[in-house]
Short mmCIF file of C-alpha atoms in Angstrom, two decimals:
data_model
loop_
_atom_site.label_atom_id
_atom_site.label_comp_id
_atom_site.label_asym_id
_atom_site.label_seq_id
_atom_site.Cartn_x
_atom_site.Cartn_y
_atom_site.Cartn_z
CA MET P 25 0.13 0.07 -0.37
CA LEU P 26 2.80 2.44 1.08
CA ARG P 27 5.07 1.59 -2.21
CA TYR P 28 1.91 2.04 -4.18
CA ALA P 29 0.86 5.16 -2.45
CA THR P 30 4.45 6.69 -3.62
CA ASP P 31 3.63 6.32 -7.12
CA TRP P 32 0.24 7.92 -6.59
CA LEU P 33 1.73 11.13 -4.88
CA GLY P 34 4.29 11.19 -7.64
CA VAL P 35 1.59 11.57 -9.86
CA TYR P 36 0.38 14.58 -8.29
CA ARG P 37 3.58 16.21 -7.12
CA GLU P 38 3.57 19.03 -9.32
CA GLN P 39 -0.26 19.60 -8.65
CA VAL P 40 0.50 19.88 -4.94
CA ASN P 41 3.67 22.34 -5.68
CA ALA P 42 1.35 24.37 -7.47
CA LEU P 43 -0.91 24.74 -4.28
CA ASN P 44 2.20 25.65 -1.97
CA VAL P 45 1.80 28.91 -0.25
CA TYR P 46 2.33 28.03 3.36
CA PRO P 47 4.73 28.37 5.56
CA VAL P 48 6.59 29.86 2.54
CA PRO P 49 5.35 30.11 -1.00
CA ASP P 50 8.61 27.98 -2.46
CA GLY P 51 6.56 25.60 -4.42
CA ASP P 52 8.18 22.40 -3.14
CA THR P 53 5.82 20.68 -0.81
CA GLY P 54 4.72 17.74 -3.29
CA THR P 55 8.68 17.09 -4.34
CA ASN P 56 9.42 17.19 -0.75
CA MET P 57 6.65 14.60 0.58
CA HIS P 58 7.57 12.53 -2.46
CA LEU P 59 11.05 12.42 -1.74
CA THR P 60 10.01 11.23 1.73
CA MET P 61 7.75 8.62 0.79
CA GLN P 62 10.54 7.45 -1.77
CA SER P 63 12.89 6.88 1.21
CA VAL P 64 10.46 4.91 2.39
CA ARG P 65 9.88 2.65 -0.22
CA ARG P 66 13.92 2.13 -0.41
CA GLU P 67 14.04 0.87 3.22
CA LEU P 68 10.80 -1.34 2.63
CA ASP P 69 12.68 -2.95 -0.63
CA THR P 70 15.33 -4.39 1.91
CA CYS P 71 13.38 -4.84 4.93
CA ASP P 72 12.50 -8.55 6.18
CA GLU P 73 8.77 -8.25 4.76
CA ASN P 74 7.73 -11.22 7.04
CA SER P 75 8.32 -9.02 10.14
CA MET P 76 5.61 -6.75 11.20
CA ALA P 77 8.38 -4.83 13.13
CA GLY P 78 10.68 -4.96 10.29
CA VAL P 79 8.38 -3.50 7.99
CA ALA P 80 7.43 -0.56 10.87
CA ARG P 81 11.10 0.33 11.28
CA ALA P 82 11.48 0.73 7.69
CA ILE P 83 8.59 3.33 7.50
CA SER P 84 9.72 5.25 10.44
CA TYR P 85 13.54 4.87 9.61
CA GLY P 86 13.04 5.61 5.76
CA ALA P 87 11.04 8.37 6.61
CA LEU P 88 13.12 10.27 8.81
CA LEU P 89 16.31 9.71 6.62
CA GLY P 90 14.57 11.34 3.50
CA ALA P 91 12.14 14.19 5.17
CA ARG P 92 12.68 16.68 3.39
CA GLY P 93 11.35 20.47 3.92
CA ASN P 94 8.57 21.33 6.64
CA SER P 95 6.10 19.35 5.18
CA GLY P 96 8.29 16.25 4.55
CA VAL P 97 9.49 16.32 8.17
CA ILE P 98 5.96 16.36 9.37
CA LEU P 99 5.20 13.51 7.12
CA SER P 100 7.88 11.66 8.94
CA GLN P 101 6.46 12.05 11.95
CA LEU P 102 2.87 10.96 10.95
CA LEU P 103 4.52 7.76 9.42
CA LYS P 104 6.59 7.17 13.17
CA GLY P 105 3.29 7.25 14.87
CA PHE P 106 1.62 4.87 12.23
CA ALA P 107 4.65 2.55 12.14
CA GLU P 108 4.52 2.55 16.00
CA ALA P 109 0.86 1.25 16.33
CA ILE P 110 1.18 -1.39 14.22
CA ARG P 111 5.15 -2.68 15.18
CA ASP P 112 3.62 -5.38 17.24
CA ALA P 113 0.84 -6.82 15.52
CA GLN P 114 0.56 -10.26 13.32
CA ASP P 115 -1.71 -8.91 10.74
CA ILE P 116 -3.63 -5.52 10.03
CA ASN P 117 -7.34 -5.29 10.49
CA ALA P 118 -9.96 -2.42 10.24
CA ALA P 119 -9.48 -1.68 13.86
CA LEU P 120 -5.78 -1.40 14.06
CA LEU P 121 -5.97 0.75 10.84
CA GLY P 122 -7.92 3.16 12.37
CA ARG P 123 -5.88 3.30 15.40
CA ALA P 124 -2.76 3.70 13.54
CA PHE P 125 -4.15 6.65 11.72
CA GLN P 126 -4.89 8.01 15.43
CA ALA P 127 -1.54 7.39 16.40
CA ALA P 128 0.00 9.16 13.27
CA GLN P 129 -2.13 12.33 14.10
CA LYS P 130 -0.79 12.32 17.48
CA SER P 131 2.67 11.95 16.85
CA GLY P 132 2.56 14.55 13.93
CA TYR P 133 1.02 17.06 16.48
CA GLY P 134 3.57 16.17 19.13
CA ALA P 135 6.54 17.15 16.55
CA VAL P 136 5.68 20.80 16.22
CA MET P 137 6.20 23.55 19.19
CA LYS P 138 3.20 25.39 17.78
CA PRO P 139 0.88 23.53 15.93
CA VAL P 140 -0.84 25.57 13.28
CA GLU P 141 -4.21 24.68 12.02
CA GLY P 142 -5.27 24.53 8.34
CA THR P 143 -2.09 22.74 7.63
CA ILE P 144 -1.26 19.01 7.10
CA LEU P 145 -1.75 18.39 10.72
CA THR P 146 -5.43 19.20 10.56
CA VAL P 147 -6.25 17.18 7.67
CA ALA P 148 -4.21 14.29 9.79
CA ARG P 149 -6.53 14.76 12.17
CA GLY P 150 -9.56 14.58 9.79
CA VAL P 151 -7.88 11.28 8.62
CA ALA P 152 -7.77 9.91 12.15
CA GLU P 153 -11.55 10.94 13.20
CA GLY P 154 -12.69 9.28 9.60
CA ALA P 155 -10.72 6.13 10.28
CA ALA P 156 -11.63 5.92 13.96
CA GLN P 157 -14.89 3.22 12.87
CA GLN P 158 -14.26 -0.23 14.70
CA GLY P 159 -15.43 -3.12 12.12
CA GLY P 160 -15.99 -3.14 8.65
CA SER P 161 -12.80 -3.78 5.96
CA PRO P 162 -9.77 -1.86 5.88
CA ALA P 163 -10.73 -0.41 2.72
CA GLN P 164 -13.73 1.04 4.68
CA VAL P 165 -11.91 2.52 7.34
CA LEU P 166 -9.75 4.28 4.28
CA GLU P 167 -12.92 5.82 2.51
CA ALA P 168 -14.25 7.17 5.80
CA ALA P 169 -10.68 8.47 6.46
CA LEU P 170 -10.93 9.95 2.89
CA ILE P 171 -14.41 11.44 3.32
CA ARG P 172 -13.60 13.18 6.81
CA GLY P 173 -10.02 14.30 5.55
CA GLN P 174 -11.30 15.95 2.64
CA ASP P 175 -13.83 17.59 4.59
CA LEU P 176 -11.22 19.20 6.84
CA LEU P 177 -8.92 19.74 3.80
CA ASP P 178 -11.85 22.17 2.08
CA GLN P 179 -11.98 24.18 5.36
CA THR P 180 -8.21 24.95 5.44
CA PRO P 181 -8.66 28.37 3.53
CA GLU P 182 -10.78 29.65 6.39
CA MET P 183 -8.22 28.70 9.07
CA LEU P 184 -5.10 30.51 7.26
CA PRO P 185 -5.39 33.54 5.83
CA ALA P 186 -2.42 33.17 3.29
CA LEU P 187 -4.33 30.18 1.65
CA LYS P 188 -7.70 32.08 1.65
CA GLN P 189 -5.46 35.08 -0.25
CA ALA P 190 -4.24 32.83 -2.79
CA GLY P 191 -7.50 30.73 -3.10
CA VAL P 192 -6.01 27.28 -2.27
CA ILE P 193 -6.64 24.73 -0.04
CA ASP P 194 -3.52 23.51 1.82
CA SER P 195 -0.90 21.56 0.08
CA GLY P 196 0.58 19.61 2.82
CA GLY P 197 -2.95 18.10 3.75
CA GLN P 198 -3.50 17.86 -0.04
CA GLY P 199 -0.53 15.65 -0.22
CA TYR P 200 -1.42 13.54 2.74
CA LEU P 201 -4.66 12.79 1.16
CA TYR P 202 -3.17 11.55 -2.18
CA ILE P 203 -0.81 9.55 0.02
CA VAL P 204 -4.11 7.71 1.80
CA GLN P 205 -6.11 7.54 -1.79
CA GLY P 206 -3.00 5.71 -3.06
CA MET P 207 -3.24 3.38 -0.07
CA LEU P 208 -6.86 2.48 -1.21
CA ALA P 209 -6.21 2.35 -4.90
CA GLN P 210 -3.67 -0.44 -4.13
CA LEU P 211 -6.34 -2.30 -2.22
CA ARG P 212 -8.93 -1.99 -4.95
CA GLY P 213 -6.34 -2.68 -7.87
CA GLU P 214 -6.98 0.58 -9.53
CA ALA P 215 -4.41 2.04 -12.06
CA LEU P 216 -2.40 4.84 -11.62
CA PRO P 217 -4.18 8.08 -13.04
CA PRO P 218 -2.82 10.60 -15.64
CA ALA P 219 -1.08 13.35 -14.14
CA PRO P 220 -3.31 16.54 -14.15
CA GLU P 221 -2.24 19.47 -16.09
CA ILE P 222 -0.83 22.42 -14.01
CA SER P 223 -2.31 25.57 -15.53
CA SER P 224 -1.19 28.06 -12.63
CA TYR P 225 0.61 28.50 -9.66
CA ALA P 226 -0.61 29.84 -6.31
CA GLN P 227 3.04 31.48 -5.59
CA GLN P 228 2.20 34.09 -8.03
CA GLN P 229 0.28 35.87 -5.58
CA PHE P 230 3.61 36.67 -3.23
CA GLU P 231 5.73 37.81 -5.97
CA ASN P 232 7.63 40.33 -3.67
CA GLU P 233 8.09 38.59 -0.38
CA GLU P 234 11.49 37.54 1.26
CA PHE P 235 11.90 34.05 2.15
CA GLY P 236 15.56 33.27 3.84
CA PHE P 237 16.88 29.87 3.98
CA CYS P 238 15.19 26.67 4.33
CA THR P 239 17.65 24.61 6.56
CA GLU P 240 17.79 20.89 7.44
CA PHE P 241 20.40 18.45 9.09
CA LEU P 242 20.08 14.91 9.87
CA MET P 243 22.69 14.13 13.04
CA SER P 244 23.78 10.99 14.10
CA ASP P 245 25.71 10.12 17.48
CA ALA P 246 24.02 13.31 19.15
CA ILE P 247 25.52 14.40 22.77
CA SER P 248 22.50 16.40 23.56
CA SER P 249 18.57 15.42 23.72
CA ILE P 250 16.15 16.43 20.81
CA GLU P 251 14.72 18.61 23.26
CA GLN P 252 18.14 20.48 23.98
CA ILE P 253 19.08 20.68 20.26
CA ARG P 254 15.45 22.61 19.78
CA GLU P 255 15.94 24.95 22.23
CA LEU P 256 19.42 25.42 20.91
CA VAL P 257 17.90 26.27 17.05
CA SER P 258 14.87 27.77 18.31
CA PRO P 259 16.45 31.27 18.37
CA PHE P 260 17.90 31.00 14.61
CA GLY P 261 14.21 31.43 12.73
CA ASP P 262 10.69 29.85 12.67
CA SER P 263 8.85 26.97 11.02
CA LEU P 264 11.31 24.95 13.46
CA LEU P 265 10.94 21.15 13.68
CA VAL P 266 13.71 18.91 15.58
CA VAL P 267 12.64 15.09 15.68
CA GLY P 268 14.61 11.62 16.11
CA ALA P 269 14.13 8.17 15.70
CA GLU P 270 16.63 5.29 15.36
CA GLY P 271 19.64 7.21 16.84
CA TYR P 272 19.30 9.96 14.68
CA VAL P 273 18.06 13.64 15.28
CA LYS P 274 16.51 15.59 12.25
CA GLY P 275 16.34 19.32 12.04
CA HIS P 276 14.30 21.86 9.86
CA ILE P 277 14.12 25.78 10.28
CA HIS P 278 13.69 28.79 7.97
CA THR P 279 16.47 31.26 8.93
CA ASN P 280 18.51 33.80 7.71
CA GLU P 281 21.75 32.68 9.39
CA PRO P 282 22.04 29.28 8.34
CA ASP P 283 26.18 29.03 8.53
CA GLN P 284 26.05 30.08 12.11
CA LEU P 285 23.07 27.67 12.78
CA LEU P 286 24.82 24.72 11.21
CA ALA P 287 28.40 25.54 12.96
CA THR P 288 26.28 25.49 16.15
CA VAL P 289 24.54 22.39 16.06
CA GLY P 290 27.48 20.53 14.55
CA ARG P 291 29.09 20.80 17.93
CA HIS P 292 26.27 18.54 19.26
CA GLY P 293 26.75 15.45 17.14
CA ARG P 294 28.16 13.75 13.87
CA MET P 295 26.73 15.78 10.93
CA LEU P 296 25.66 13.36 8.18
CA LYS P 297 23.38 15.43 5.90
CA THR P 298 22.43 19.23 5.32
CA LYS P 299 20.55 21.02 3.21
CA VAL P 300 20.35 24.74 2.65
CA GLU P 301 17.76 26.36 0.24
CA ASP P 302 17.28 30.09 -0.79
CA MET P 303 13.84 30.47 -0.74
CA SER P 304 13.59 33.27 -2.34
CA GLU P 305 15.38 31.56 -5.29
CA GLN P 306 13.16 29.00 -5.10
CA HIS P 307 10.22 31.25 -5.55
CA THR P 308 11.63 32.96 -8.47
CA GLU P 309 12.34 29.42 -9.80
CA ILE P 310 8.92 28.25 -9.28
CA LEU P 311 7.35 31.87 -11.00
CA GLY P 312 9.36 30.95 -13.94
CA MET P 313 7.71 27.58 -14.21
CA ALA P 314 4.31 29.23 -13.63
CA GLY P 315 4.99 31.54 -16.73
CA ALA P 316 6.08 28.63 -18.71
CA ALA P 317 2.67 27.89 -20.38
CA ALA P 318 2.58 31.68 -20.96
CA ARG P 319 5.69 31.67 -23.13
CA ALA P 320 4.81 28.46 -24.67
CA GLU P 321 4.00 30.11 -27.85
CA GLU P 322 7.23 32.06 -27.70
CA GLU P 323 10.53 31.42 -28.93
CA ILE P 324 11.82 28.82 -27.07
CA ALA P 325 15.52 28.97 -26.07
CA PRO P 326 18.08 26.69 -27.81
CA SER P 327 19.77 25.07 -24.93
CA GLY P 328 18.78 24.67 -21.37
CA LEU P 329 21.38 23.49 -18.30
CA VAL P 330 20.50 20.72 -15.38
CA ALA P 331 23.03 20.25 -13.22
CA VAL P 332 23.26 17.60 -10.07
CA ALA P 333 24.43 19.16 -7.15
CA SER P 334 24.17 19.30 -3.14
CA GLY P 335 25.48 21.89 -1.00
CA TYR P 336 23.90 25.35 -0.78
CA GLY P 337 26.55 27.29 -1.84
CA LEU P 338 27.34 25.29 -5.07
CA VAL P 339 23.72 25.16 -5.78
CA LYS P 340 23.43 28.95 -5.62
CA LEU P 341 26.50 28.99 -8.08
CA PHE P 342 24.89 26.75 -10.58
CA ARG P 343 21.61 28.24 -10.48
CA SER P 344 23.54 31.86 -11.14
CA LEU P 345 24.95 29.95 -14.17
CA GLY P 346 21.28 29.37 -15.30
CA ALA P 347 21.16 25.71 -14.37
CA ARG P 348 18.03 23.53 -13.31
CA ILE P 349 18.93 21.93 -10.22
CA VAL P 350 18.93 18.03 -9.71
CA SER P 351 19.70 17.37 -5.84
CA GLY P 352 22.40 14.92 -5.01
CA GLY P 353 26.00 13.85 -5.13
CA GLN P 354 28.44 11.57 -3.53
CA THR P 355 26.09 8.94 -1.87
CA ALA P 356 23.20 10.35 -2.27
CA ASN P 357 22.78 9.68 -6.06
CA PRO P 358 19.54 11.33 -7.80
CA SER P 359 17.34 8.41 -9.92
CA VAL P 360 17.33 8.46 -13.65
CA GLN P 361 13.67 9.76 -13.24
CA ASP P 362 15.04 12.67 -11.26
CA ILE P 363 16.84 13.80 -13.78
CA VAL P 364 14.34 12.92 -16.72
CA ASP P 365 11.57 15.32 -14.42
CA ALA P 366 14.29 18.18 -14.52
CA VAL P 367 15.06 17.90 -17.99
CA ARG P 368 11.37 18.05 -18.54
CA SER P 369 10.88 20.84 -16.52
CA VAL P 370 13.39 23.11 -18.88
CA SER P 371 11.95 25.38 -21.75
CA ALA P 372 14.34 24.80 -24.45
CA GLU P 373 14.93 22.89 -27.58
CA LYS P 374 17.92 20.73 -26.31
CA VAL P 375 19.04 20.18 -22.31
CA ILE P 376 22.87 19.84 -21.20
CA VAL P 377 22.93 17.49 -18.45
CA LEU P 378 26.02 17.93 -16.18
CA PRO P 379 26.11 14.70 -13.57
CA ASN P 380 29.04 16.35 -11.71
CA ASN P 381 29.85 13.12 -10.39
CA LYS P 382 30.99 9.74 -12.02
CA ASN P 383 28.34 7.53 -9.99
CA VAL P 384 25.44 9.92 -11.31
CA LEU P 385 27.15 9.38 -14.72
CA MET P 386 25.22 6.11 -15.99
CA ALA P 387 21.89 7.44 -14.83
CA ALA P 388 22.45 10.73 -16.69
CA GLU P 389 23.26 8.61 -19.94
CA LYS P 390 20.21 6.37 -19.16
CA ALA P 391 17.91 9.77 -18.76
CA MET P 392 19.47 11.02 -21.83
CA GLU P 393 18.42 7.82 -23.80
CA LEU P 394 14.67 7.81 -22.52
CA MET P 395 14.68 11.68 -23.55
CA GLU P 396 14.91 10.71 -27.28
CA GLY P 397 17.44 13.50 -28.39
CA ARG P 398 16.35 16.23 -26.07
CA ALA P 399 18.83 16.12 -23.90
CA VAL P 400 22.91 15.71 -24.14
CA VAL P 401 25.33 14.92 -21.51
CA ILE P 402 28.83 16.51 -21.05
CA PRO P 403 30.75 13.43 -18.61
CA THR P 404 31.45 15.83 -15.79
CA ARG P 405 32.66 13.65 -13.10
CA THR P 406 33.33 16.23 -10.16
CA LEU P 407 31.73 19.41 -9.44
CA GLY P 408 34.25 21.47 -10.37
CA GLN P 409 34.44 20.23 -13.68
CA GLY P 410 30.92 20.93 -13.32
CA ILE P 411 31.32 24.41 -12.77
CA GLY P 412 34.09 24.66 -15.52
CA ALA P 413 31.59 23.47 -17.99
CA ALA P 414 28.56 25.66 -16.53
CA LEU P 415 31.04 28.83 -17.02
CA ALA P 416 30.85 28.14 -20.86
CA PHE P 417 26.91 27.54 -21.24
CA ASN P 418 25.03 29.93 -23.08
CA PRO P 419 21.27 29.55 -23.88
CA ASP P 420 21.24 31.28 -26.98
CA THR P 421 23.58 28.70 -28.44
CA PRO P 422 22.51 25.27 -29.93
CA ALA P 423 23.76 22.35 -27.45
CA GLU P 424 25.76 20.50 -30.19
CA GLU P 425 27.48 23.53 -30.63
CA LEU P 426 28.32 24.14 -26.87
CA ARG P 427 29.67 20.70 -26.15
CA GLU P 428 33.24 21.11 -27.34
CA ALA P 429 33.45 24.30 -25.16
CA MET P 430 31.84 23.07 -22.06
CA GLU P 431 33.90 20.06 -22.51
CA SER P 432 36.87 22.04 -22.40
CA GLY P 433 35.76 23.98 -19.58
CA ALA P 434 35.07 20.90 -17.66
CA GLN P 435 38.75 19.70 -18.33
CA ALA P 436 40.42 23.01 -17.60
CA VAL P 437 39.30 22.77 -13.49
CA THR P 438 41.26 20.51 -11.35
CA THR P 439 39.21 19.49 -8.11
CA PHE P 440 40.32 18.84 -5.08
CA GLU P 441 38.15 17.12 -2.00
CA VAL P 442 38.85 16.81 1.51
CA THR P 443 36.67 14.41 3.48
CA ARG P 444 37.17 11.96 6.06
CA ALA P 445 37.99 7.71 5.67
CA SER P 446 35.16 5.77 6.39
CA ARG P 447 37.34 2.68 6.90
CA THR P 448 40.67 1.71 7.77
CA THR P 449 43.21 0.74 4.67
CA ASN P 450 46.29 1.18 3.09
CA ILE P 451 46.29 2.43 -0.26
CA THR P 452 48.89 3.07 -2.95
CA THR P 453 48.73 5.81 -5.22
CA ARG P 454 49.61 6.37 -8.90
CA GLU P 455 52.98 7.88 -7.79
CA GLY P 456 53.92 4.93 -5.89
CA VAL P 457 53.07 6.18 -2.47
CA THR P 458 51.68 3.76 0.12
CA LEU P 459 49.09 5.63 2.49
CA ASP P 460 48.25 4.03 5.40
CA ILE P 461 44.60 5.22 6.73
CA ALA P 462 42.63 4.82 9.84
CA GLU P 463 38.86 5.30 10.02
CA GLY P 464 38.16 8.77 10.40
CA ASP P 465 41.28 10.06 9.26
CA VAL P 466 41.54 13.35 6.76
CA ILE P 467 41.98 12.00 3.20
CA GLY P 468 42.31 14.28 0.13
CA LEU P 469 41.40 13.78 -3.60
CA LYS P 470 42.57 15.22 -6.91
CA ASP P 471 39.97 14.77 -9.79
CA ASP P 472 38.42 12.07 -7.47
CA GLU P 473 41.81 9.89 -6.83
CA LEU P 474 43.07 9.78 -3.51
CA VAL P 475 46.48 11.55 -3.05
CA GLN P 476 46.61 12.37 0.49
CA ALA P 477 45.96 11.47 4.05
CA GLY P 478 46.72 12.57 7.70
CA GLY P 479 46.85 15.98 8.84
CA SER P 480 44.30 18.69 9.37
CA PRO P 481 41.61 19.55 6.29
CA GLU P 482 43.59 22.84 6.24
CA ASP P 483 46.98 21.01 6.01
CA SER P 484 45.23 18.28 3.32
CA VAL P 485 44.40 21.44 1.11
CA LEU P 486 47.61 23.01 1.23
CA GLU P 487 49.33 20.04 0.54
CA MET P 488 47.23 18.73 -2.74
CA LEU P 489 47.52 22.80 -3.93
CA ASN P 490 51.30 22.42 -3.61
CA LYS P 491 51.99 19.40 -5.53
CA GLY P 492 48.59 20.39 -8.39
CA TYR P 493 49.44 24.20 -8.99
CA THR P 494 50.91 24.77 -12.15
CA GLY P 495 50.44 28.49 -12.73
CA GLN P 496 46.55 28.52 -12.39
CA GLU P 497 44.86 31.75 -11.91
CA ILE P 498 42.12 31.22 -9.37
CA VAL P 499 41.64 28.90 -6.40
CA THR P 500 37.86 28.66 -5.21
CA VAL P 501 37.22 27.01 -1.61
CA PHE P 502 33.91 25.93 -0.65
CA GLY P 503 33.45 25.22 3.01
CA GLY P 504 31.32 22.10 4.08
CA PRO P 505 28.58 22.47 6.52
CA GLN P 506 30.85 21.91 9.85
CA LYS P 507 33.04 24.52 8.68
CA THR P 508 32.62 28.09 10.03
CA GLN P 509 33.29 31.64 8.72
CA GLU P 510 36.28 31.89 10.90
CA ASP P 511 37.75 28.56 9.44
CA LEU P 512 37.43 29.95 5.65
CA GLU P 513 38.94 32.85 6.38
CA ALA P 514 41.75 31.45 8.33
CA LEU P 515 42.49 28.82 5.24
CA THR P 516 42.09 31.88 2.82
CA GLU P 517 44.69 33.91 4.45
CA ARG P 518 47.00 31.09 4.32
CA LEU P 519 46.26 30.16 0.63
CA ARG P 520 46.77 33.92 -0.26
CA SER P 521 50.24 33.54 1.51
CA ALA P 522 51.45 30.62 0.06
CA PHE P 523 50.15 31.61 -3.49
CA PRO P 524 50.51 35.20 -3.91
CA MET P 525 50.16 35.36 -7.27
CA VAL P 526 46.71 33.34 -7.14
CA GLU P 527 43.24 35.21 -6.68
CA VAL P 528 41.82 33.16 -4.16
CA GLU P 529 37.92 33.23 -3.47
CA ALA P 530 35.76 31.21 -0.43
CA HIS P 531 32.32 30.48 0.12
CA ALA P 532 30.52 28.41 2.48
CA GLY P 533 28.08 25.87 1.53
CA GLY P 534 30.21 23.03 0.06
CA PRO P 535 28.76 19.22 -0.48
CA ASP P 536 27.77 17.22 2.88
CA LEU P 537 30.19 14.84 3.72
CA TYR P 538 33.48 17.08 2.82
CA ASP P 539 35.53 19.61 4.78
CA TYR P 540 36.28 21.58 1.78
CA LEU P 541 35.96 21.33 -2.11
CA VAL P 542 38.41 23.40 -3.86
CA THR P 543 38.59 24.16 -7.49
CA LEU P 544 41.94 25.39 -9.17
CA GLU P 545 41.51 26.94 -12.84
#
């Protein structure tokens, strides 16, 4: 049922995005809820299906790890409550299904410091009330849940002024109902419906707003409680959610100080994943999509650009160069469908795809095949190569004519990455040097090849640049999520002292799992 509900929500993802105006009109509620459900499905695909406890853990664990955005984090808590209610059962009858939806609603409300009515929480309450009937069949429980949930969803514009202003129902609540619809459709054996055509976006009502940064983190090995971490981040902004399960802590907040927030939180555990998105840029992008239909009869640009990237500083750079972003990279590879969806969303005769990771290259090439001539892949294997290629992009030039310049741009950039070893090993480099590496040691990679180990992250950068510098003009440093502005400034001074003839730029917002990503061009 949950697997099918994931596909059902996927059909309506853009419709849910088009409704999104609360808490900010950034147009990604459907996407975030769908990504959360996809993470659940991945865990279900590998769990012990003969064990209800195993299935329940997959639901809760998968939802937390994959939760994206305000709506995704709340959905993860709804699913957590649902999973806890079924964990010890041998099978699920109508009565237990009803109790599971009630537990979901209770868990969702409990996760939010200041619950707001007119949101997904209200609709979850309606679903729980409808599902509270005893007896009958599971299908009848779902039918009753949908009727009451729809009743409260229809009332959401009277509960939230932003919804009434835009003339829409709540997007998160609609997404939740689509999940319940998908569960019922699976029981009935219904085929997936065609995706609805999107003719307008509610975000157009909010053109002049400034929204700050949607900031998320996933942490393990926390040395402070969820409550303490919640109090720690509360002063940084609003739309705050800090939740946990299976030894992990997930946080979401809208703030104007993402760097300081992540550096502060990073002192309280092991940061596994972060995401920072400029919501004003998201809003601008969704407005561009909203105007796509109106521009359909206008001249279409010869070329569009799609780039796979993570780390808000890098994402911002690629967006400034004209790229539509597919979130992903090392350890978080996007699917073929993710890339195809991004290509289809770009209004251009042909779309150039920058995979920016050797593990994403195959998915990008498969997406190119599916697009039947509409996509062109530049085989960038690092984010640095992607930046070099993107700098040569021009939307007014046909994609085939851009290929040579973009490939040359990619090859002109050397990429250095500083991260940590995931296991103890020893490796002999291409130069014949044997590196003895312990788990957790700093390691340095040049163009995705291990060349250095040991010392501090800053020492690693200097050592690799000393060996790799051959007269280039620009060094650009992106600090990872656990590096503060002070760390970046100190490294910048060391680099300027060591390479006085080179222009050095430093930015926050490097990719997850890396201390630094450095490009040399």
